[in-house]
CSV table of C-alpha atoms and ligand atoms in Angstrom, one decimal:
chain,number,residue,atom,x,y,z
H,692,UNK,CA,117.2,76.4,75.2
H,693,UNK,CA,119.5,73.5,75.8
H,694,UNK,CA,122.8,74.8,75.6
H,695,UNK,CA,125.4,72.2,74.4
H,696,UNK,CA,127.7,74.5,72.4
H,697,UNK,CA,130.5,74.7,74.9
H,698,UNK,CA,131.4,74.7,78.9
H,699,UNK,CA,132.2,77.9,78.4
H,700,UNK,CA,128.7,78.9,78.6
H,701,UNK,CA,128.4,78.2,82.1
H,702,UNK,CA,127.2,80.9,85.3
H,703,UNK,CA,128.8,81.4,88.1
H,704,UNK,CA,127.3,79.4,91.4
H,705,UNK,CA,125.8,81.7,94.4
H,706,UNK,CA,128.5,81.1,96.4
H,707,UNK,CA,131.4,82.2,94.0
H,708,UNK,CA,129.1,85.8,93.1
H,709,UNK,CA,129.1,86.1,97.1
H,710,UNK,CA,133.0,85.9,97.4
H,711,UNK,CA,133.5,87.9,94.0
H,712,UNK,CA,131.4,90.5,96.5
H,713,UNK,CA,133.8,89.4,99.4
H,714,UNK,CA,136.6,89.8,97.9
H,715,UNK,CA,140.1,91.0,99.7
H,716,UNK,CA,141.1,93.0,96.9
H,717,UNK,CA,144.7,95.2,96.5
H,718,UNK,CA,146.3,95.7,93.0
H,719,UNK,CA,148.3,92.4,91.4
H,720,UNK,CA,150.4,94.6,89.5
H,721,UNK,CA,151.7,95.4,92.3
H,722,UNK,CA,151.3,91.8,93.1
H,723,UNK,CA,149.4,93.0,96.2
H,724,UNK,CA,145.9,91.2,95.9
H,725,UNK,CA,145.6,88.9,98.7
H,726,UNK,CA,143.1,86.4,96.7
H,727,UNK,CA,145.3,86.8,93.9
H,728,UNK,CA,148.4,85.1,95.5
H,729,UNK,CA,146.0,82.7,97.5
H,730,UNK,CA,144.4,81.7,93.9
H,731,UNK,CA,148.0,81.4,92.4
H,732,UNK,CA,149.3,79.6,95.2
H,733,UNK,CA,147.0,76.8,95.2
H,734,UNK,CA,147.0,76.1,91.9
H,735,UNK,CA,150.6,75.7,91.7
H,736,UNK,CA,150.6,73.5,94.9
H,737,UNK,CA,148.2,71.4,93.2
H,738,UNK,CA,150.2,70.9,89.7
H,739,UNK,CA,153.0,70.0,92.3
H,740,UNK,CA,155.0,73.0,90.4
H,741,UNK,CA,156.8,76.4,92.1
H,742,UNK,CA,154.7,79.1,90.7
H,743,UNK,CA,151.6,80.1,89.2
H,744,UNK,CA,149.8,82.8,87.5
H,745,UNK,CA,146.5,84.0,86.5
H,746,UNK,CA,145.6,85.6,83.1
H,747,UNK,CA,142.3,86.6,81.7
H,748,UNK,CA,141.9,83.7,79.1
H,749,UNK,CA,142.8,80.0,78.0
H,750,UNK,CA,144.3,81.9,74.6
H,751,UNK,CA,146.3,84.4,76.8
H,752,UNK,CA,147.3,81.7,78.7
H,753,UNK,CA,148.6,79.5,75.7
H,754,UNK,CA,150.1,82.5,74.2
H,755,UNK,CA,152.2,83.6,77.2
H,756,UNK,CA,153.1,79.9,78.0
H,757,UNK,CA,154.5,79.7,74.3
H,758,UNK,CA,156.4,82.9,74.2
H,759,UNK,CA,158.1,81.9,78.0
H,760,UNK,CA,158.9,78.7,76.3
H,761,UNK,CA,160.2,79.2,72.6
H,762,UNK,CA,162.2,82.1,71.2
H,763,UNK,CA,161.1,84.3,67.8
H,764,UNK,CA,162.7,82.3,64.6
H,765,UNK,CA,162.4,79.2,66.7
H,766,UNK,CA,159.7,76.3,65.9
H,767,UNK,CA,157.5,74.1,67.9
H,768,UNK,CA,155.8,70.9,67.4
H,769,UNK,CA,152.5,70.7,68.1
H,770,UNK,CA,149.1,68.6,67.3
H,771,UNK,CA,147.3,69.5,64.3
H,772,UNK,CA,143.9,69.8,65.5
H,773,UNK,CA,145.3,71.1,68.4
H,774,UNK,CA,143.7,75.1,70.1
H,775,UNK,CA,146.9,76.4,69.4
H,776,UNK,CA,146.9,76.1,65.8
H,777,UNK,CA,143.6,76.4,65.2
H,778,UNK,CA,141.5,78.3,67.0
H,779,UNK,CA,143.9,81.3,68.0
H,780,UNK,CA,144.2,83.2,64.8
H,781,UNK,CA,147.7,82.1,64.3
H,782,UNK,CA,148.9,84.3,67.6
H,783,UNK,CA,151.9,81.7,68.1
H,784,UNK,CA,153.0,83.0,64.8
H,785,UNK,CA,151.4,86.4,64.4
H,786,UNK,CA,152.8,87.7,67.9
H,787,UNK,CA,154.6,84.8,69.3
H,788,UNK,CA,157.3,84.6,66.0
H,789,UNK,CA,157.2,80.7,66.7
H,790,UNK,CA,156.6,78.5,63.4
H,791,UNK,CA,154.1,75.5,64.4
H,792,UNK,CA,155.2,72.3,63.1
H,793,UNK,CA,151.9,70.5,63.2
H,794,UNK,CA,151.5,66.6,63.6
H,795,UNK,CA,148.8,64.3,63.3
H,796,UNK,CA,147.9,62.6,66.1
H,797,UNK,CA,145.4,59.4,66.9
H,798,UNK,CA,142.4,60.6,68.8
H,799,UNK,CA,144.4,63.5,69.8
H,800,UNK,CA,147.7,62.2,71.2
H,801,UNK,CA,150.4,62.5,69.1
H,802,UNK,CA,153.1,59.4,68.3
H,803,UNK,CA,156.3,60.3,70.0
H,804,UNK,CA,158.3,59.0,66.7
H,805,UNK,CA,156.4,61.1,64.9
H,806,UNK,CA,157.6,64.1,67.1
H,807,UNK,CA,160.9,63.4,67.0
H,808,UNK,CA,160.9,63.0,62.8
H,809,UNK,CA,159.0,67.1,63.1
H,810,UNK,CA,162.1,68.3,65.2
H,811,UNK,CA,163.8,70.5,62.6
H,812,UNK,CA,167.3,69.4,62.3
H,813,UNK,CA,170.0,71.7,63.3
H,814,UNK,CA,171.6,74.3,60.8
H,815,UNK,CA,171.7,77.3,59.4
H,816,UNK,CA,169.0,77.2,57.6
H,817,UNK,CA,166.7,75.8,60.4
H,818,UNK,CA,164.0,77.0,62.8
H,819,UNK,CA,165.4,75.8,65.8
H,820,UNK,CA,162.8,73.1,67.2
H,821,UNK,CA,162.6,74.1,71.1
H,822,UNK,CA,159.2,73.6,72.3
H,823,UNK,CA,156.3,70.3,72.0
H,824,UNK,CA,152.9,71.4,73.1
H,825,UNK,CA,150.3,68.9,73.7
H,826,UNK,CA,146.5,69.4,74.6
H,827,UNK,CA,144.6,67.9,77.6
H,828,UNK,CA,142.0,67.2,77.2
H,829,UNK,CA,142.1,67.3,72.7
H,830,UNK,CA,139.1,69.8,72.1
H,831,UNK,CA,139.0,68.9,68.5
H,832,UNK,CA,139.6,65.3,69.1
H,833,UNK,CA,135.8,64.8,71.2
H,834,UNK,CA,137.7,65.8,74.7
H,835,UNK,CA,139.6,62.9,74.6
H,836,UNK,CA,142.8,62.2,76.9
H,837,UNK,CA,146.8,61.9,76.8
H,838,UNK,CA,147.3,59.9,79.3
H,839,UNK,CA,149.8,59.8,82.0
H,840,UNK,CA,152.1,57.1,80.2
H,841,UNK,CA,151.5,58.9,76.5
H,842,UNK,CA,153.1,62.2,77.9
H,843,UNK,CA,156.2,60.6,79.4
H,844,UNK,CA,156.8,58.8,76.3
H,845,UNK,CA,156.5,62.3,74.4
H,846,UNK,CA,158.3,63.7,76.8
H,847,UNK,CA,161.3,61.4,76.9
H,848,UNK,CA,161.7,62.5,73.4
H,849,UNK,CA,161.4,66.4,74.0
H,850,UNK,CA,164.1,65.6,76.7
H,851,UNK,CA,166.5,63.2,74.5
H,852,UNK,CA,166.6,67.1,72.5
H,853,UNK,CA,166.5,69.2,74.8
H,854,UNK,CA,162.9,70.7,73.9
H,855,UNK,CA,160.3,71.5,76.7
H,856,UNK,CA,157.6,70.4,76.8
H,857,UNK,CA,153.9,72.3,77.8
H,858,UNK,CA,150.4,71.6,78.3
H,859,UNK,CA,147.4,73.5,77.1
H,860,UNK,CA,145.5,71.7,79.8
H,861,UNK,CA,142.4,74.2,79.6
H,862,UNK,CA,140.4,70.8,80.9
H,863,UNK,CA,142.9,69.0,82.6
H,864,UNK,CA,140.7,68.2,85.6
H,865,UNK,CA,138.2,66.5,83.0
H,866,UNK,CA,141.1,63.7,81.9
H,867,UNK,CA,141.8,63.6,86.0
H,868,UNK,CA,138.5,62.9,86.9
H,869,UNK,CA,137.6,60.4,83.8
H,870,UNK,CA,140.8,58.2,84.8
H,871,UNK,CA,140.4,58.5,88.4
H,872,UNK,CA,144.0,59.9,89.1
H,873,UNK,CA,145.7,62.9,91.0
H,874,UNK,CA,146.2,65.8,88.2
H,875,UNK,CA,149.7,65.7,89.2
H,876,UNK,CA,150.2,61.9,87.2
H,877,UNK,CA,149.6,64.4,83.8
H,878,UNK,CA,151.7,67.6,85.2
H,879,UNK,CA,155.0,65.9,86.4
H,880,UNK,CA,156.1,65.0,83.2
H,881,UNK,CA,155.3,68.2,81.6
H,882,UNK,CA,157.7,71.5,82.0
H,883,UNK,CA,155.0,73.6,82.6
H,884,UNK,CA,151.4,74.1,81.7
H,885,UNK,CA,147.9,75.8,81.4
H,886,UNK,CA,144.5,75.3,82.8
H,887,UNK,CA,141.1,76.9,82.6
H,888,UNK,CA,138.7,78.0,85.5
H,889,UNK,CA,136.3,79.4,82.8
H,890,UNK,CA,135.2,75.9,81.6
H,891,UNK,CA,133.6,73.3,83.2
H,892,UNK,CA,135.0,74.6,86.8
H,893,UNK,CA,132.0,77.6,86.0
H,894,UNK,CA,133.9,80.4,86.8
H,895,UNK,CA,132.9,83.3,84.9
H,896,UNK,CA,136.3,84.3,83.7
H,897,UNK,CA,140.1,83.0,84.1
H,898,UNK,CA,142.8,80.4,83.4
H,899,UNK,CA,145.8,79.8,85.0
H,900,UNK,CA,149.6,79.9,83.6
H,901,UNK,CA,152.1,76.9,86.2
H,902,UNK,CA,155.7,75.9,86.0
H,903,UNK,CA,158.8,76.7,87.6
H,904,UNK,CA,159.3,80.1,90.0
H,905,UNK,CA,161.5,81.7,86.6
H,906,UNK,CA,159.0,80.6,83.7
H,907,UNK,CA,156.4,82.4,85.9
H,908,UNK,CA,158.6,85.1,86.8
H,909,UNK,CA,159.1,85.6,83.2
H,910,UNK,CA,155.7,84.9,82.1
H,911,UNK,CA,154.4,87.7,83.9
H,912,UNK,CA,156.2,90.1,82.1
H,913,UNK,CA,155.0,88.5,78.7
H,914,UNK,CA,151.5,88.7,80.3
H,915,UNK,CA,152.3,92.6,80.7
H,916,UNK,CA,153.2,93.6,77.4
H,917,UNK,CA,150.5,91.2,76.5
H,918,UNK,CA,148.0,94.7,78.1
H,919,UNK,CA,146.8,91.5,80.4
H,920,UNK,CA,148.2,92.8,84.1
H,921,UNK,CA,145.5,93.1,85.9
H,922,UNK,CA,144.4,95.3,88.8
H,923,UNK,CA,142.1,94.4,91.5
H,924,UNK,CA,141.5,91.0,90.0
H,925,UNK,CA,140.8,89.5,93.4
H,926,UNK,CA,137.2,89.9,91.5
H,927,UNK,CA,138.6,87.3,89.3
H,928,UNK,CA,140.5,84.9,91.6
H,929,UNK,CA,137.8,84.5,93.9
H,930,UNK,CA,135.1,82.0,92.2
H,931,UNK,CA,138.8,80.0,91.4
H,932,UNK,CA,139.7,79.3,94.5
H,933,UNK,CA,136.0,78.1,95.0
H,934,UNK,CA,136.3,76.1,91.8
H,935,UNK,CA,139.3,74.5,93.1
H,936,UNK,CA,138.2,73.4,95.8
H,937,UNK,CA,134.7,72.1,95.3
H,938,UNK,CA,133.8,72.3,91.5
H,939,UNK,CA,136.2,69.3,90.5
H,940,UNK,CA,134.4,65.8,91.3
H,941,UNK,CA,131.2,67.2,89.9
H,942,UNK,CA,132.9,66.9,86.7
H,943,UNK,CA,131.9,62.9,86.8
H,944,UNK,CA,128.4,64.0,86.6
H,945,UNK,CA,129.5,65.9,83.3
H,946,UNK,CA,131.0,63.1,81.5
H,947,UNK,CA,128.3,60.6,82.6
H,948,UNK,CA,126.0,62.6,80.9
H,949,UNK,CA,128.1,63.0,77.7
H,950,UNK,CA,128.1,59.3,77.9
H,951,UNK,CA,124.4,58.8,78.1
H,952,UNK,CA,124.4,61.3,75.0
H,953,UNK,CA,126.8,59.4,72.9
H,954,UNK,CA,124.8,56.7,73.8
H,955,UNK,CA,121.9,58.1,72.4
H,956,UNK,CA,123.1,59.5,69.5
H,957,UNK,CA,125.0,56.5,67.9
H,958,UNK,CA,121.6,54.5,67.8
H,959,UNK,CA,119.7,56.8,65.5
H,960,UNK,CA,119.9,56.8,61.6
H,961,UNK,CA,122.4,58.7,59.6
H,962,UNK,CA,124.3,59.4,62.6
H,963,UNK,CA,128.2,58.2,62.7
H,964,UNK,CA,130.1,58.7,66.3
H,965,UNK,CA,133.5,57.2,67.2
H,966,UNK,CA,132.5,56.0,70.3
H,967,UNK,CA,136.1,55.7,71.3
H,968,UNK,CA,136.5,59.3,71.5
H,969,UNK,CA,133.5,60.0,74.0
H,970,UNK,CA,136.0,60.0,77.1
H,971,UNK,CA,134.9,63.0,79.0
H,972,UNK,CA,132.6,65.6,78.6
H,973,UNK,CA,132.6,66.2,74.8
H,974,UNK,CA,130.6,64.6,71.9
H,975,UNK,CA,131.5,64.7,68.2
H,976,UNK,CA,129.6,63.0,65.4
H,977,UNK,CA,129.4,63.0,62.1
H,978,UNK,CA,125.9,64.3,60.0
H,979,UNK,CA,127.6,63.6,56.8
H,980,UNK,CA,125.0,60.4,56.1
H,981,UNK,CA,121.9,62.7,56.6
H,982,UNK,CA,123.2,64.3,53.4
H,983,UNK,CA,123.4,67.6,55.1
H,984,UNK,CA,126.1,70.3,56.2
H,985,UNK,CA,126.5,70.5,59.9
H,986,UNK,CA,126.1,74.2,60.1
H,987,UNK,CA,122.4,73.5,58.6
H,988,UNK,CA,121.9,70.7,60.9
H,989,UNK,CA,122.5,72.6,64.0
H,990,UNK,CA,120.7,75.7,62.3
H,991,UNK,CA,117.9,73.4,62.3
H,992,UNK,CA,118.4,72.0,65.9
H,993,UNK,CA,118.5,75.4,67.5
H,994,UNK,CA,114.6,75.4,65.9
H,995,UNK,CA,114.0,72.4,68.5
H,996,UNK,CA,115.5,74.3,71.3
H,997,UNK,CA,119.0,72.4,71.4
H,998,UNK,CA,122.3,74.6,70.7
H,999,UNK,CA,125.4,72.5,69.7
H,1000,UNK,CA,128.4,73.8,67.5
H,1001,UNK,CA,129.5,72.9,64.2
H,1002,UNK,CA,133.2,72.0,64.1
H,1003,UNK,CA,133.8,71.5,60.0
H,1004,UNK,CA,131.6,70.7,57.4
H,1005,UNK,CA,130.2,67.5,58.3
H,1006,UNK,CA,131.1,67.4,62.1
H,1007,UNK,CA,129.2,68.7,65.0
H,1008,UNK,CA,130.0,68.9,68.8
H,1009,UNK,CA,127.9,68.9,71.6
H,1010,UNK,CA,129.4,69.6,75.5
H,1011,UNK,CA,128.4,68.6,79.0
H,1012,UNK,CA,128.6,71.3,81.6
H,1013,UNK,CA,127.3,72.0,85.7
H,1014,UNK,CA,124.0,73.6,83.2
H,1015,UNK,CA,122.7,70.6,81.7
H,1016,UNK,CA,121.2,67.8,84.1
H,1017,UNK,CA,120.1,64.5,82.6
H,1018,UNK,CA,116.6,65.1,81.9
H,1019,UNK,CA,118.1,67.7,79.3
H,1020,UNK,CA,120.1,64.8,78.0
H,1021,UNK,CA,116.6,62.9,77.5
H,1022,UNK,CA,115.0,66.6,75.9
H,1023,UNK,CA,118.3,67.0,73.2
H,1024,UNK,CA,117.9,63.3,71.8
H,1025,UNK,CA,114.5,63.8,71.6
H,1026,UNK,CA,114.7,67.6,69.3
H,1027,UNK,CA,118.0,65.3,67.3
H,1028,UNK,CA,115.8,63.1,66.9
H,1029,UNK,CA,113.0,65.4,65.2
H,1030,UNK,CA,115.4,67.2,63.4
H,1031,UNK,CA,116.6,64.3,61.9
H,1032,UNK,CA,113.4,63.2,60.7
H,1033,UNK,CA,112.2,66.8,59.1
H,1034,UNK,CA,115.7,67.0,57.5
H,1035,UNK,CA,115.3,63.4,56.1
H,1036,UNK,CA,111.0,64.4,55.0
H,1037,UNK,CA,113.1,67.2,53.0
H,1038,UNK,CA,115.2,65.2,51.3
H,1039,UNK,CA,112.7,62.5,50.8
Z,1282,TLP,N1,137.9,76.5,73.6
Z,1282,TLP,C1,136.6,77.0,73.2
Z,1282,TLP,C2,136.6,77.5,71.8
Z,1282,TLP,O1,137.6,78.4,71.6
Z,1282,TLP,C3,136.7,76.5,70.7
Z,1282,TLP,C4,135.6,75.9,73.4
Z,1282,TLP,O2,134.4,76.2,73.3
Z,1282,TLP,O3,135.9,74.7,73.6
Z,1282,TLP,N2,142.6,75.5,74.9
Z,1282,TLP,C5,141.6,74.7,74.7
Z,1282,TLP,C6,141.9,73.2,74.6
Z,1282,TLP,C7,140.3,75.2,74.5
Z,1282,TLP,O4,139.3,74.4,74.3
Z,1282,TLP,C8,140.1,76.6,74.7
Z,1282,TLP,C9,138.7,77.2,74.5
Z,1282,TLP,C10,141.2,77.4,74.9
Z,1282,TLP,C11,142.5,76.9,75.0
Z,1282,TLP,C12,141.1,78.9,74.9
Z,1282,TLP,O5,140.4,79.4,76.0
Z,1282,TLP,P1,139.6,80.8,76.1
Z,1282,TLP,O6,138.3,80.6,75.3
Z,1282,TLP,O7,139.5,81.1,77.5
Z,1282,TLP,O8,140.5,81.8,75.4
């Protein structure tokens, strides 16, 4: 099986299950695992920020980031494909008490007048508008980027009204690599922010919470009450600090092979792709002209040995990770390719 549903999906390497085994552990509720701080340390030198903090999940992550950042009662704007609001069974309102104010954005970015017209005005009868939250690299959007210049100019506005601004930058590394820039050019204009080690940096489990020494301080009491304080989770840290510092530039390799899938893709039949939004290691396109539901197309591509997601009714997405090489690119355009023609001998 070629598995293109997610970069999620990937194993950890050799060396990271050798310093999981390693491992200088003590217990981080105490805040006494060694690998721990090192882990959190380095990540938040790298964001160029005071503090980090490592939680079991991108949707803890988001969570806790959200409920450091915005009150109960208050509101925050936010994309409207974005993880947040879609994929998190509503946590930002069912536990964080924060009503989303959800804008449309072009390939994922959203238009910083169109922010500032979603901040609720002030009153009585208003939920207070204190928190923007933008997504790096937009999952929904094909992986695409908001770049360095697009979050100043959203961020000018948060400032102008006295909103913060965060990051769900569960692939941040992917926009970092793609544009050839230190990660820093997307954190410095951002209050504080999320990132994910359990993507396509292959560690098994983990993302990471950065901002300011008080967000974190604070942050890791939400993460507490949250039932995600963690114990010897040195286990945890110590594939990150190996992703950190050596799974990063492979990610070129990821998005070059998106690329050549794209590629592939957009020349056969019945197949619609925005080719504009193939900018790192994602691929979206549309089935819609085969005259068939995505979840049936990808039912019937997992019957040529290729796994890929639907992501609505006519959409599907496929993702590059460290698991596929490019003769699996070659083997996944070949089985979309045969699917494509029994679906159409169906029809026909
Ligand atoms: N995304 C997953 C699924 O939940 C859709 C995937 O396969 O892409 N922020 C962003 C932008 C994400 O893409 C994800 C995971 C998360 C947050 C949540 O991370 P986890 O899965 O660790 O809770």
């Amino acid at each position: 099986m070629i598995d293109l549903r997610s970069d999620t999906v990937t194993l950890p390497t050799e060396e990271m299950l050798e310093a999981i085994r390693h491992a200088k552990l003590g217990d981080d509720v105490y805040g006494e695992d060694p690998t721990v701080n090192r882990l959190e340390e380095m990540a938040a030198k790298k964001m160029g920020k005071e503090a980090a903090m490592l939680v079991p999940s991108g949707t803890m992550a988001n969570l806790v980031s959200v409920m450091c950042n915005a009150n109960r009662g208050e509101s925050a704007v936010l994309e409207a494909d974005s993880h947040i609001y879609w994929y998190e069974l509503g946590g930002i309102s069912a536990i964080a008490g924060v009503l989303p104010l959800p804008v449309k954005g072009t390939l994922g970015v959203m238009d910083p007048a169109d922010v500032e017209a979603t901040i609720r005005p002030k009153g009585l009868h208003m939920a207070k508008t204190t928190l923007v939250c933008i997504e790096n690299t937009h999952n929904r959007a094909g992986g695409t980027i908001v770049t360095p210049s697009q979050i100043e100019a959203i961020s000018k506005v948060a400032k102008e009204h006295g909103l913060r601004l965060y990051m769900d930058g569960a692939r941040i590394f992917n926009a970092a690599v793609a544009l050839k820039v230190d990660v820093q050019q997307f954190t410095r204009h951002v209050d504080n922010l999320m990132f994910c080690l359990s993507k396509g940096l292959s560690c098994p489990i983990g993302s990471i919470v950065v901002g300011s020494e008080e967000h974190i301080q604070k942050a890791r009491r939400i993460r507490k009450i949250l039932g995600g304080g963690m114990r010897q989770a040195g286990v945890i840290a110590a594939p990150g600090i190996i992703a950190l510092e050596k799974m990063i530039d492979r990610l070129e390799d990821d998005h070059h092979n998106a690329r050549l899938l794209a590629e592939g893709l957009n020349r056969m039949e019945g197949i619609k792709i925005d080719m504009r939004t193939v900018q790192t290691n994602m691929v979206i396109f549309s089935v819609e002209d085969l005259g068939v539901k995505a979840d049936v197309f990808v039912k019937k591509l997992r019957e040529h040995g290729v796994l890929a997601g639907n992501i609505s009714k006519t959409r599907v997405r496929m993702v590059t990770h460290r698991g596929i090489e490019k003769e699996d690119i070659s083997k996944a355009l070949t089985a979309t390719e045969e699917t494509i023609r029994e679906l159409r001998g169906k029809k026909g």
